[in-house]
Short mmCIF file of C-alpha atoms and ligand atoms in Angstrom, two decimals:
data_model
loop_
_atom_site.label_atom_id
_atom_site.label_comp_id
_atom_site.label_asym_id
_atom_site.label_seq_id
_atom_site.Cartn_x
_atom_site.Cartn_y
_atom_site.Cartn_z
CA MET A 1 -8.52 -31.01 -5.44
CA ALA A 2 -10.46 -29.92 -8.59
CA ASP A 3 -12.35 -27.28 -7.34
CA LEU A 4 -9.16 -25.43 -6.05
CA ARG A 5 -7.84 -26.24 -9.73
CA ASP A 6 -10.79 -24.12 -10.76
CA LEU A 7 -9.64 -21.68 -8.31
CA TYR A 8 -6.07 -21.89 -9.42
CA GLN A 9 -7.99 -20.67 -12.83
CA GLU A 10 -9.82 -18.40 -11.87
CA VAL A 11 -7.03 -16.11 -10.55
CA ILE A 12 -5.22 -16.51 -13.19
CA LEU A 13 -7.60 -15.18 -15.71
CA GLU A 14 -9.10 -13.00 -13.80
CA HIS A 15 -5.47 -10.91 -13.05
CA SER A 16 -4.78 -11.63 -16.93
CA LYS A 17 -8.22 -9.28 -17.44
CA ALA A 18 -7.30 -6.51 -14.80
CA PRO A 19 -2.79 -7.50 -14.27
CA ARG A 20 -1.37 -4.76 -11.63
CA ASN A 21 1.33 -2.78 -12.22
CA TYR A 22 0.53 -3.08 -16.07
CA ARG A 23 2.63 0.49 -16.31
CA GLU A 24 5.47 1.66 -17.28
CA LEU A 25 7.49 3.14 -15.23
CA LYS A 26 8.93 7.25 -16.01
CA ALA A 27 11.81 6.69 -12.97
CA ALA A 28 13.16 3.03 -14.02
CA ASP A 29 16.67 2.39 -14.10
CA HIS A 30 15.62 -0.87 -15.03
CA LYS A 31 14.22 -2.36 -17.62
CA ALA A 32 14.48 -5.32 -19.65
CA GLU A 33 12.45 -7.54 -22.50
CA GLY A 34 11.39 -10.24 -23.06
CA PHE A 35 10.23 -12.28 -25.98
CA ASN A 36 8.55 -15.57 -25.12
CA PRO A 37 8.34 -17.00 -29.67
CA LEU A 38 6.97 -20.77 -28.50
CA CYS A 39 3.70 -18.61 -28.19
CA GLY A 40 4.37 -15.12 -29.17
CA ASP A 41 4.20 -13.71 -25.17
CA ARG A 42 6.37 -10.29 -24.61
CA PHE A 43 7.07 -8.20 -22.36
CA THR A 44 9.13 -5.09 -20.75
CA VAL A 45 9.73 -5.16 -17.17
CA PHE A 46 10.72 -1.51 -15.29
CA LEU A 47 12.35 -1.74 -11.98
CA GLU A 48 13.14 0.92 -9.79
CA MET A 49 16.15 -0.11 -7.94
CA ASP A 50 16.68 1.69 -4.07
CA GLY A 51 19.69 0.39 -3.31
CA ASP A 52 19.50 -3.10 -3.56
CA SER A 53 15.41 -2.94 -3.58
CA ILE A 54 12.71 -2.74 -5.60
CA LYS A 55 10.65 0.07 -4.38
CA ASP A 56 8.49 0.08 -7.43
CA ILE A 57 7.87 -2.21 -10.14
CA GLY A 58 5.72 -2.66 -13.30
CA PHE A 59 4.93 -4.42 -16.67
CA GLN A 60 3.92 -3.62 -20.44
CA GLY A 61 3.29 -5.44 -23.55
CA SER A 62 0.73 -8.29 -24.72
CA GLY A 63 0.73 -12.42 -24.21
CA CYS A 64 -1.28 -15.08 -23.43
CA ALA A 65 -3.77 -15.45 -20.32
CA ILE A 66 -0.47 -17.16 -18.44
CA SER A 67 2.10 -15.39 -18.55
CA LYS A 68 0.12 -12.57 -18.61
CA ALA A 69 -1.16 -13.51 -14.94
CA SER A 70 2.84 -14.66 -14.44
CA ALA A 71 3.74 -11.03 -14.33
CA SER A 72 1.11 -9.04 -12.83
CA MET A 73 1.13 -11.60 -10.16
CA MET A 74 5.16 -11.60 -10.09
CA THR A 75 4.84 -7.35 -10.26
CA GLN A 76 2.79 -7.68 -6.57
CA SER A 77 5.15 -10.21 -4.73
CA LEU A 78 8.47 -7.90 -5.39
CA LYS A 79 7.98 -4.91 -4.47
CA GLY A 80 10.03 -3.94 -1.33
CA LYS A 81 11.98 -7.15 -2.07
CA THR A 82 15.38 -7.10 -2.35
CA ARG A 83 17.54 -8.31 -4.80
CA LYS A 84 18.29 -11.30 -3.01
CA GLU A 85 15.19 -12.47 -2.60
CA ALA A 86 13.93 -11.66 -5.77
CA GLU A 87 16.11 -14.96 -6.51
CA GLU A 88 15.39 -16.86 -4.97
CA LEU A 89 11.68 -16.51 -4.80
CA PHE A 90 11.91 -17.48 -9.22
CA ASN A 91 13.54 -20.21 -7.93
CA ARG A 92 10.97 -21.37 -6.26
CA PHE A 93 8.69 -21.07 -8.28
CA HIS A 94 10.95 -22.95 -10.98
CA GLY A 95 10.93 -25.12 -8.67
CA VAL A 96 7.63 -25.26 -8.18
CA VAL A 97 6.46 -24.77 -12.73
CA THR A 98 8.61 -27.36 -13.82
CA GLY A 99 7.98 -29.80 -11.60
CA GLN A 100 10.71 -30.58 -10.10
CA SER A 101 9.56 -29.86 -6.06
CA ALA A 102 8.78 -32.11 -4.53
CA GLU A 103 6.20 -30.53 -2.79
CA ASN A 104 3.62 -29.88 -6.06
CA GLY A 105 2.88 -26.21 -5.40
CA ASP A 106 2.31 -27.03 -1.77
CA GLU A 107 5.81 -24.23 -1.19
CA PRO A 108 4.83 -21.65 1.27
CA ALA A 109 7.20 -18.90 0.73
CA LEU A 110 5.54 -18.30 -3.30
CA GLY A 111 2.88 -18.14 -1.35
CA LYS A 112 0.13 -16.90 -4.39
CA LEU A 113 2.05 -17.70 -6.80
CA ALA A 114 1.31 -21.18 -5.91
CA VAL A 115 -1.63 -21.30 -8.60
CA PHE A 116 0.85 -21.55 -10.99
CA SER A 117 1.44 -25.54 -9.87
CA GLY A 118 -0.40 -26.77 -12.48
CA VAL A 119 1.80 -25.09 -15.01
CA SER A 120 4.09 -28.23 -14.88
CA GLU A 121 1.25 -30.83 -16.46
CA PHE A 122 1.61 -28.05 -19.74
CA PRO A 123 5.32 -28.33 -20.34
CA THR A 124 4.69 -25.80 -23.62
CA ARG A 125 3.46 -23.48 -21.13
CA VAL A 126 5.90 -23.43 -18.96
CA LYS A 127 8.39 -20.53 -20.33
CA CYS A 128 5.21 -18.59 -20.54
CA ALA A 129 4.82 -19.06 -17.16
CA THR A 130 8.58 -17.94 -16.58
CA LEU A 131 8.91 -15.27 -19.17
CA ALA A 132 8.38 -12.22 -16.66
CA TRP A 133 11.03 -13.75 -14.27
CA HIS A 134 12.93 -14.40 -16.60
CA THR A 135 12.65 -10.14 -17.57
CA LEU A 136 13.36 -9.27 -14.14
CA THR A 137 16.25 -11.06 -14.35
CA ALA A 138 17.29 -9.16 -16.91
CA ALA A 139 17.01 -6.06 -15.80
CA LEU A 140 17.65 -6.62 -12.78
CA GLU A 141 21.69 -7.53 -13.86
CA GLY A 142 21.11 -4.87 -16.69
CA THR A 143 23.15 -1.98 -15.55
CA GLN A 144 22.09 0.18 -18.38
CA GLU A 145 19.86 3.88 -17.67
CA ALA A 146 16.79 3.48 -19.58
CA ILE A 147 16.82 4.21 -22.38
CA SER A 148 14.32 8.05 -23.18
CA THR A 149 12.82 8.33 -27.00
CA GLU A 150 12.01 12.29 -25.54
ZN1 ZN O 1 1.92 -17.64 -23.60
#
């Protein structure tokens, strides 16, 4: 099990150093900013929807390794997914990181996101792991067009 945990840490570190989809989407039609005052993590999530599907997703901001890796892997997992699929994935993810899912980290639908199962042992880091997801939810619920300063 220790080896597996090392692997999980490696994946999280790798994503935090080289986050995927780390960019502002110029064509974003939904966006939201999320802040985790406990840790200082702050991210903006950008969405470009195609009807009910997530056509493109990006994020920017700063935070600890867990929050950044979580945002990075979230964007990878959600491209092409519908709004409902995104919500279901967040529910599963939330269950695993809070330790509420019976099979800790053994949730097949989560795929790579299962690397965050170790977070359930550190309650203060749960907010880091879920920040991007909460921000995504806010972005999906928001109907405002992205504000342009140009
Ligand atoms: Zn954090």
